[in-house]
Coordinates of C-alpha atoms and ligand atoms in Angstrom, one line a residue:
M1 CA -56.7 65.7 -17.5
T2 CA -53.2 65.4 -18.9
G3 CA -52.0 69.0 -18.2
K4 CA -51.8 69.5 -21.9
T5 CA -54.1 72.0 -23.8
R6 CA -57.3 70.3 -24.7
Q7 CA -58.1 71.3 -28.2
V8 CA -61.7 70.8 -29.3
I9 CA -63.0 71.3 -32.9
I10 CA -66.6 71.3 -33.9
G11 CA -66.8 70.4 -37.6
N12 CA -65.2 67.7 -39.7
S13 CA -64.7 69.3 -43.1
G14 CA -62.3 71.7 -44.8
A15 CA -61.8 74.2 -41.9
G16 CA -61.9 71.6 -39.1
L17 CA -59.6 69.1 -40.7
S18 CA -57.1 71.8 -41.7
A19 CA -57.0 73.1 -38.1
L20 CA -56.5 69.7 -36.7
K21 CA -53.5 69.0 -39.0
A22 CA -52.0 72.4 -38.2
I23 CA -52.3 71.7 -34.4
R24 CA -50.8 68.3 -34.7
Q25 CA -47.8 69.6 -36.7
I26 CA -47.0 72.0 -33.9
D27 CA -48.0 69.8 -30.9
A28 CA -47.5 66.1 -31.3
D29 CA -49.4 65.0 -28.2
C30 CA -52.0 67.5 -27.0
P31 CA -55.5 65.9 -26.8
I32 CA -57.6 66.8 -29.8
T33 CA -61.3 66.0 -30.1
V34 CA -63.3 66.5 -33.3
I35 CA -67.1 66.7 -32.9
T36 CA -69.3 66.2 -36.0
D37 CA -73.0 65.6 -36.5
Q38 CA -72.2 63.5 -39.6
T39 CA -72.1 59.8 -39.4
E40 CA -70.3 59.5 -42.7
R41 CA -66.5 60.0 -43.0
A42 CA -65.4 63.5 -43.9
Y43 CA -66.1 64.2 -47.6
S44 CA -65.6 67.0 -50.1
P45 CA -68.9 68.9 -50.8
V46 CA -67.1 70.4 -53.8
L47 CA -67.2 67.0 -55.5
T48 CA -70.8 66.1 -54.8
T49 CA -72.0 67.5 -58.2
Y50 CA -69.5 65.2 -60.0
Y51 CA -71.0 62.3 -58.0
I52 CA -74.5 63.2 -59.1
A53 CA -73.3 63.4 -62.7
G54 CA -71.8 59.9 -62.3
K55 CA -68.2 61.2 -62.9
V56 CA -66.9 60.5 -59.4
P57 CA -67.8 57.3 -57.6
R58 CA -69.1 57.6 -54.0
E59 CA -66.0 56.3 -52.5
K60 CA -63.8 59.0 -54.0
L61 CA -65.8 61.7 -52.2
F62 CA -64.2 60.9 -48.9
I63 CA -61.2 62.8 -47.7
T64 CA -60.4 60.8 -44.6
D65 CA -60.3 57.1 -43.9
G66 CA -60.8 55.1 -40.7
A67 CA -57.2 55.3 -39.7
F68 CA -56.9 59.1 -40.2
Y69 CA -58.0 60.0 -36.7
S70 CA -56.2 57.2 -34.8
D71 CA -53.0 57.9 -36.7
L72 CA -53.1 61.5 -35.6
G73 CA -54.2 60.6 -32.1
V74 CA -57.5 62.4 -32.5
D75 CA -60.7 61.5 -30.6
L76 CA -63.6 61.6 -33.1
V77 CA -67.1 62.1 -31.7
A78 CA -69.3 61.4 -34.7
G79 CA -73.1 61.5 -35.2
K80 CA -73.6 64.0 -32.4
R81 CA -74.7 67.6 -32.9
A82 CA -73.1 70.3 -30.7
E83 CA -76.1 72.3 -29.4
A84 CA -74.3 75.0 -27.4
V85 CA -71.0 76.3 -26.2
D86 CA -70.9 77.1 -22.5
T87 CA -68.2 79.8 -22.5
A88 CA -68.2 80.3 -18.7
S89 CA -67.3 76.7 -17.9
Q90 CA -65.5 76.1 -21.3
K91 CA -67.7 73.1 -22.3
V92 CA -69.4 72.1 -25.5
V93 CA -72.9 70.8 -24.9
L94 CA -73.9 67.9 -27.2
E95 CA -77.5 67.0 -28.3
D96 CA -77.6 64.1 -25.9
G97 CA -76.8 66.4 -23.0
S98 CA -73.2 65.2 -22.6
K99 CA -70.5 67.8 -22.3
I100 CA -66.9 68.1 -23.6
D101 CA -64.4 70.3 -21.8
Y102 CA -62.1 72.5 -23.8
D103 CA -59.1 74.7 -23.2
N104 CA -59.3 76.0 -26.8
L105 CA -62.3 75.6 -29.0
L106 CA -62.6 75.9 -32.8
I107 CA -66.1 76.3 -34.2
A108 CA -66.0 75.1 -37.9
T109 CA -69.6 74.2 -38.4
G110 CA -69.8 75.5 -41.9
A111 CA -73.0 76.7 -43.5
S112 CA -76.4 75.3 -44.6
A113 CA -78.1 75.9 -47.9
K114 CA -80.8 78.6 -47.6
K115 CA -84.2 76.9 -47.8
L116 CA -87.2 78.2 -49.7
S117 CA -89.7 79.8 -47.5
I118 CA -92.6 79.9 -50.0
P119 CA -95.6 77.7 -50.3
G120 CA -94.5 74.3 -51.7
G121 CA -90.9 75.0 -50.9
D122 CA -90.7 71.7 -49.0
L123 CA -92.1 69.5 -51.8
P124 CA -89.9 66.4 -52.5
Q125 CA -89.0 67.6 -56.0
V126 CA -87.5 70.8 -54.5
R127 CA -83.9 70.4 -53.6
T128 CA -80.9 72.3 -52.3
L129 CA -77.4 70.8 -52.5
R130 CA -75.0 71.1 -49.5
T131 CA -74.5 67.6 -48.0
L132 CA -73.9 64.1 -49.3
E133 CA -77.5 63.3 -48.3
D134 CA -78.7 66.2 -50.5
A135 CA -76.6 64.8 -53.4
E136 CA -78.1 61.4 -52.9
A137 CA -81.7 62.8 -52.9
I138 CA -81.0 64.7 -56.2
S139 CA -79.4 61.6 -57.7
D140 CA -82.5 59.6 -56.8
L141 CA -84.7 62.1 -58.5
A142 CA -82.5 62.2 -61.6
Q143 CA -82.6 58.5 -61.9
K144 CA -86.5 58.5 -61.9
G145 CA -86.3 60.3 -65.2
V146 CA -86.1 64.1 -65.7
K147 CA -87.6 66.0 -68.6
D148 CA -87.9 69.5 -67.1
I149 CA -85.4 71.2 -64.7
V150 CA -86.2 74.5 -63.1
V151 CA -83.3 76.3 -61.3
L152 CA -83.9 79.1 -58.9
G153 CA -80.7 81.2 -58.9
A154 CA -77.7 81.1 -61.1
G155 CA -74.8 81.0 -58.7
L156 CA -71.9 78.5 -58.8
V157 CA -73.7 75.7 -56.9
S158 CA -76.9 76.0 -58.8
L159 CA -75.1 76.0 -62.2
Q160 CA -73.0 73.1 -61.1
T161 CA -76.0 71.1 -59.9
A162 CA -78.0 71.8 -63.0
D163 CA -75.1 70.7 -65.1
A164 CA -74.8 67.5 -63.2
V165 CA -78.5 66.6 -63.7
Y166 CA -78.8 68.0 -67.3
A167 CA -78.7 65.7 -70.3
E168 CA -79.4 66.7 -73.9
G169 CA -83.1 66.9 -74.7
M170 CA -84.1 68.1 -71.2
N171 CA -85.7 71.5 -70.7
L172 CA -83.7 73.8 -68.5
T173 CA -85.3 77.0 -67.1
F174 CA -83.6 79.5 -64.8
L175 CA -85.4 82.1 -62.7
V176 CA -82.7 84.5 -61.5
G177 CA -83.4 87.4 -59.1
S178 CA -80.3 89.4 -60.2
N179 CA -79.5 90.6 -63.8
Q180 CA -76.6 88.1 -64.5
V181 CA -75.5 84.6 -64.0
L182 CA -72.7 83.9 -61.5
S183 CA -73.1 87.4 -60.0
Q184 CA -70.8 86.6 -57.1
N185 CA -68.1 85.1 -59.2
V186 CA -67.6 87.0 -62.5
D187 CA -68.2 90.4 -64.0
K188 CA -71.1 91.1 -66.4
S189 CA -69.2 90.6 -69.6
C190 CA -67.9 87.2 -68.6
A191 CA -71.4 86.3 -67.4
E192 CA -72.8 87.2 -70.8
I193 CA -70.5 84.6 -72.4
V194 CA -71.6 81.9 -69.8
K195 CA -75.2 82.9 -70.5
A196 CA -74.7 82.4 -74.2
Q197 CA -73.2 79.0 -73.5
L198 CA -76.2 78.0 -71.4
E199 CA -78.6 79.2 -74.2
S200 CA -76.7 77.1 -76.7
K201 CA -77.9 74.2 -74.6
K202 CA -81.4 75.5 -75.1
A203 CA -81.6 76.8 -71.5
V204 CA -84.1 79.6 -71.0
I205 CA -83.0 82.3 -68.5
H206 CA -85.4 84.8 -66.9
F207 CA -83.7 87.6 -65.0
G208 CA -85.2 89.8 -62.3
T209 CA -87.7 87.2 -61.2
D210 CA -88.2 84.5 -58.7
A211 CA -90.6 81.8 -57.6
E212 CA -93.6 82.8 -55.6
A213 CA -95.0 79.3 -54.9
I214 CA -94.5 75.7 -56.0
E215 CA -97.5 73.5 -56.6
E216 CA -97.7 69.8 -57.1
N217 CA -99.5 68.3 -60.1
K218 CA -99.5 64.5 -60.7
G219 CA -96.2 63.9 -59.0
R220 CA -94.5 66.8 -60.6
A221 CA -93.7 70.3 -59.3
V222 CA -95.0 73.4 -60.9
V223 CA -93.0 76.6 -60.2
V224 CA -95.2 79.7 -60.2
S225 CA -93.1 82.8 -60.8
K226 CA -93.7 86.3 -59.3
T227 CA -95.2 87.3 -62.6
G228 CA -97.6 84.4 -62.6
E229 CA -95.9 82.1 -65.2
K230 CA -96.0 78.4 -64.5
Y231 CA -93.0 76.1 -65.1
P232 CA -93.5 72.3 -64.7
A233 CA -90.5 70.5 -63.2
D234 CA -89.3 67.0 -62.3
V235 CA -86.7 68.6 -60.2
V236 CA -86.4 72.2 -58.8
I237 CA -82.8 73.1 -57.9
V238 CA -82.7 75.9 -55.3
G239 CA -79.5 77.9 -55.2
K240 CA -80.1 80.9 -52.9
G241 CA -76.8 80.9 -51.1
V242 CA -76.0 79.8 -47.6
D243 CA -76.6 80.6 -43.9
P244 CA -73.6 80.1 -41.6
N245 CA -74.3 77.5 -38.9
V246 CA -73.9 79.9 -35.9
Q247 CA -76.4 78.3 -33.5
P248 CA -74.0 76.7 -31.1
A249 CA -72.1 80.0 -30.9
Q250 CA -75.2 82.0 -30.4
E251 CA -76.4 79.8 -27.6
G252 CA -73.1 80.6 -25.8
G253 CA -73.4 84.3 -26.3
I254 CA -70.5 84.5 -28.7
A255 CA -70.6 87.6 -31.0
V256 CA -72.3 86.8 -34.2
N257 CA -73.3 89.0 -37.2
R258 CA -74.0 87.0 -40.3
G259 CA -71.3 84.6 -39.2
I260 CA -69.2 84.3 -36.0
L261 CA -67.1 87.5 -35.9
V262 CA -63.4 86.8 -35.8
D263 CA -60.2 88.8 -35.9
E264 CA -57.2 88.1 -38.1
Y265 CA -56.0 85.3 -35.7
M266 CA -59.5 83.7 -36.1
R267 CA -60.3 84.5 -32.5
A268 CA -64.0 84.9 -31.8
G269 CA -65.3 87.3 -29.2
S270 CA -65.0 84.9 -26.3
P271 CA -61.8 83.7 -24.5
N272 CA -60.2 80.6 -26.1
V273 CA -62.8 80.4 -28.8
Y274 CA -61.9 80.5 -32.5
A275 CA -64.0 80.1 -35.7
A276 CA -63.0 79.3 -39.2
G277 CA -64.6 78.5 -42.6
D278 CA -68.1 79.2 -43.9
V279 CA -69.3 79.9 -40.3
A280 CA -66.7 82.7 -39.7
E281 CA -67.0 86.3 -40.6
G282 CA -63.5 87.7 -40.7
P283 CA -61.5 90.5 -42.3
S284 CA -61.6 90.7 -46.1
F285 CA -58.2 90.8 -47.9
H286 CA -59.3 93.7 -49.9
T287 CA -61.3 95.9 -47.5
G288 CA -60.4 94.6 -44.0
Q289 CA -64.1 94.6 -43.3
P290 CA -65.8 91.5 -41.8
E291 CA -67.1 89.2 -44.5
V292 CA -68.3 85.6 -44.8
M293 CA -66.2 84.1 -47.7
A294 CA -67.8 80.7 -48.2
T295 CA -65.2 78.8 -50.3
W296 CA -63.2 75.7 -49.8
Y297 CA -59.9 77.5 -50.3
N298 CA -60.8 80.1 -47.6
A299 CA -62.2 77.5 -45.2
C300 CA -58.9 75.4 -45.4
N301 CA -56.7 78.5 -45.0
Q302 CA -58.7 79.9 -42.1
G303 CA -58.8 76.5 -40.4
R304 CA -55.0 76.2 -40.8
I305 CA -54.4 79.7 -39.3
A306 CA -56.9 78.9 -36.4
G307 CA -55.1 75.7 -35.7
M308 CA -51.7 77.3 -35.6
N309 CA -52.9 80.0 -33.2
M310 CA -54.7 77.4 -31.0
A311 CA -51.3 75.6 -30.8
G312 CA -49.6 78.7 -29.7
K313 CA -47.9 79.8 -32.9
E314 CA -49.1 83.3 -33.5
E315 CA -50.0 83.7 -37.2
P316 CA -52.3 86.2 -38.7
F317 CA -54.6 85.5 -41.7
I318 CA -54.0 87.5 -44.8
G319 CA -57.8 88.0 -45.1
G320 CA -60.6 86.3 -47.0
L321 CA -59.9 86.1 -50.7
N322 CA -62.0 84.7 -53.5
R323 CA -60.5 81.9 -55.5
N324 CA -62.7 79.7 -57.6
I325 CA -62.2 77.6 -60.7
T326 CA -65.2 75.9 -62.1
S327 CA -66.3 74.1 -65.2
V328 CA -70.0 74.4 -66.0
F329 CA -71.8 73.5 -69.3
D330 CA -68.5 73.1 -71.2
T331 CA -67.1 76.5 -70.0
T332 CA -64.2 76.8 -67.5
V333 CA -64.0 80.0 -65.5
A334 CA -61.5 81.1 -62.9
S335 CA -62.1 84.0 -60.7
V336 CA -59.5 85.2 -58.3
G337 CA -59.7 88.2 -55.9
A338 CA -62.0 91.0 -56.7
V339 CA -64.1 90.5 -59.8
K340 CA -65.7 93.9 -59.8
R341 CA -64.2 97.4 -59.3
L342 CA -63.3 98.2 -55.7
E343 CA -64.1 101.5 -54.1
G344 CA -61.6 104.3 -54.2
G345 CA -58.1 104.6 -55.7
D346 CA -57.3 104.7 -59.4
A347 CA -59.0 101.6 -60.7
E348 CA -58.2 100.2 -64.1
E349 CA -59.5 97.1 -66.0
I350 CA -57.5 95.4 -68.7
V351 CA -59.7 93.2 -70.7
I352 CA -59.3 90.8 -73.6
D353 CA -62.8 89.7 -74.8
R354 CA -62.8 87.1 -77.6
A355 CA -66.2 85.6 -76.8
A356 CA -66.4 83.8 -80.2
E357 CA -63.3 81.8 -79.2
G358 CA -64.6 81.3 -75.7
I359 CA -61.8 83.4 -74.3
Y360 CA -62.2 86.2 -71.8
R361 CA -59.5 87.6 -69.6
K362 CA -59.7 90.5 -67.3
L363 CA -57.2 91.9 -64.8
L364 CA -58.5 94.4 -62.3
L365 CA -55.9 96.9 -60.9
Q366 CA -56.1 99.7 -58.4
D367 CA -53.2 102.1 -58.2
D368 CA -51.3 99.6 -60.4
V369 CA -51.8 96.8 -57.8
V370 CA -53.4 93.7 -59.1
Q371 CA -56.7 93.1 -57.2
G372 CA -58.5 90.5 -59.2
A373 CA -58.7 88.4 -62.3
V374 CA -61.4 86.7 -64.3
L375 CA -60.1 84.1 -66.7
M376 CA -62.3 82.1 -69.1
G377 CA -61.2 79.4 -71.5
R378 CA -57.5 79.2 -70.7
I379 CA -57.1 79.3 -66.9
N380 CA -53.8 77.7 -66.3
D381 CA -52.2 80.9 -64.9
A382 CA -55.0 81.5 -62.3
G383 CA -52.5 80.5 -59.6
M384 CA -50.1 83.2 -60.8
A385 CA -52.9 85.7 -60.6
L386 CA -53.6 84.6 -57.0
N387 CA -49.9 85.1 -56.2
L388 CA -49.8 88.6 -57.7
I389 CA -52.9 89.6 -55.7
Q390 CA -51.7 88.1 -52.4
K391 CA -48.4 89.8 -52.6
R392 CA -50.0 93.0 -53.6
V393 CA -47.6 93.3 -56.5
K394 CA -47.4 96.8 -58.1
I395 CA -47.0 96.5 -61.8
S396 CA -46.9 98.9 -64.7
P397 CA -49.6 97.4 -66.8
R398 CA -48.6 99.2 -70.0
R399 CA -44.9 98.3 -69.7
E400 CA -45.2 94.8 -68.4
M401 CA -48.4 93.8 -69.9
P402 CA -49.0 95.0 -73.4
D403 CA -52.3 93.5 -74.6
K404 CA -50.6 90.6 -76.3
S405 CA -48.8 89.4 -73.2
L406 CA -52.0 89.6 -71.1
M407 CA -52.8 86.3 -72.7
D408 CA -50.0 84.9 -70.5
L409 CA -49.6 86.2 -67.0
R410 CA -46.2 84.6 -66.8
R411 CA -44.5 87.8 -67.9
V412 CA -46.2 89.8 -65.2
Y413 CA -45.5 87.2 -62.7
C414 CA -41.8 87.0 -63.6
A415 CA -41.5 90.8 -63.3
G416 CA -43.5 91.2 -60.1
V417 CA -43.2 88.0 -58.0
N418 CA -40.7 85.5 -59.1
P419 CA -38.0 86.7 -61.5
S420 CA -36.7 83.1 -61.9
A421 CA -40.1 81.6 -62.9
Ligands
FAD1 C1 -72.1 71.5 -54.4 C2 -71.1 72.4 -53.9 C3 -70.1 72.9 -54.7 C4 -69.1 73.7 -54.2 N1 -68.1 74.1 -55.1 C5 -67.1 74.9 -54.6 C6 -66.0 75.3 -55.5 O1 -66.0 74.9 -56.7 N2 -65.1 76.0 -54.9 C7 -65.0 76.4 -53.6 O2 -64.1 77.1 -53.2 N3 -66.1 76.1 -52.8 C8 -67.1 75.3 -53.2 N4 -68.1 74.9 -52.4 C9 -68.1 75.5 -51.0 C10 -67.3 74.7 -50.1 O3 -67.7 73.3 -50.1 C11 -67.4 75.2 -48.7 O4 -66.9 76.6 -48.7 C12 -66.6 74.4 -47.6 O5 -67.1 73.1 -47.6 C13 -66.7 75.1 -46.3 O6 -66.0 74.3 -45.4 P1 -66.3 74.3 -43.8 O7 -65.3 73.4 -43.2 O8 -66.3 75.7 -43.3 O9 -67.8 73.8 -43.6 P2 -68.6 72.5 -44.1 O10 -67.9 71.9 -45.3 O11 -70.0 73.0 -44.3 O12 -68.5 71.5 -42.9 C14 -69.1 71.8 -41.7 C15 -68.8 70.7 -40.7 O13 -69.4 70.9 -39.5 C16 -70.3 69.9 -39.1 N5 -71.4 70.5 -38.3 C17 -72.2 71.6 -38.6 N6 -73.0 71.9 -37.5 C18 -72.6 71.1 -36.5 C19 -73.1 71.0 -35.2 N7 -73.9 71.8 -34.6 N8 -72.5 70.0 -34.4 C20 -71.6 69.1 -34.9 N9 -71.1 69.2 -36.2 C21 -71.6 70.2 -37.0 C22 -70.8 69.3 -40.4 O14 -71.3 68.0 -40.2 C23 -69.5 69.4 -41.2 O15 -68.6 68.3 -40.8 C24 -69.1 74.1 -52.9 C25 -70.1 73.7 -52.0 C26 -71.1 72.8 -52.5 C27 -72.2 72.3 -51.6

């Protein structure tokens, strides 16, 4: 025991690594321990679909190297699962029964892909994508030869995974419970353009339905829908969202709803315990209500804020905010902030819809304050949209944004955020 604050982090990804860097920037020599159940080096889950598609080599997935931890004076405990947090004695209990003492603890255990709990949901052809191991299993299936892909759900991860496996000539079928693709990321009009793009690749999309069971027939899967249709598949991609990995917190009696409940300083409901990233449920930027915001951007920001507070620099988080840029099936979409009308206030939507040119731009305002943007086609000003939202800039849309200038948010940005830009 050095007399210095012992900082312990469970999780070795976006949130955990951002926290450790923030702690080290403030405190050059406090002891930091990172616990991870992974044996691999830290990698970016965001890049795994590019790896499956063969666009990014395996080595490029990794975001740390062997020297990273020693250079920062961090003790890495790898390949060991944290089972529980003993909040009374301030210890993390690992799967082998060993214990690690903490003065401050960050739980950054992320989330796991929701599994299918229907008959046949555990067949080898049925795959979720969250980890590098998952990516390798999908890659192996793809290499065996794929003719038919069935995708359950049409969220960001399922579309990206389908895109990674798909090649011309394959049959691609989506069973989607909701009534639009990318329902968490874009509004209905933009979703219609993405849908048309998918259909141009001969994808068949069934809305308002789901799989009831999956059978096996001569080494292939057969997805049986709720309405009794059967869809043969060499690979079934399951994209049903994620469950935050709350178990170690739950075992320690730390307050959990869907995720670990945290305040704006990322403090959980137990002394000296913090949570950040996909496992945390913290105040939303728009509503202030607790929300799990499972994105890389949010995880890194929350991790950084948690780290600063753990190191004694009191810093509040501005709140969970959506920010996503993705390219799927030759379509690039950026969504920033709210994508659908928020409750209350004087809401206004300004839309440019040139679907034939692959251009869709929407700004969502409430009482003249920019709340969100959906940009398709040209997305290079998504960062400016994020700035407008974060700074809660009040603009006069009709004066500063006649329809023509909406094609370029620079004008709004100059007027509202940075006059010298
Ligand atoms: C295919 C794919 C594409 C994505 N695309 C995007 C995108 O385009 N944009 C975007 O913003 N987000 C995207 N995401 C989401 C993004 O990857 C996550 O939001 C982000 O990784 C969350 O970071 P995290 O640090 O909170 O958790 P994770 O990245 O899940 O890391 C959790 C860490 O905790 C460790 N861990 C978990 N439980 C334990 C335990 N009990 N004991 C010890 N260690 C444990 C894990 O091994 C891991 O190191 C994508 C995700 C996937 C899978």
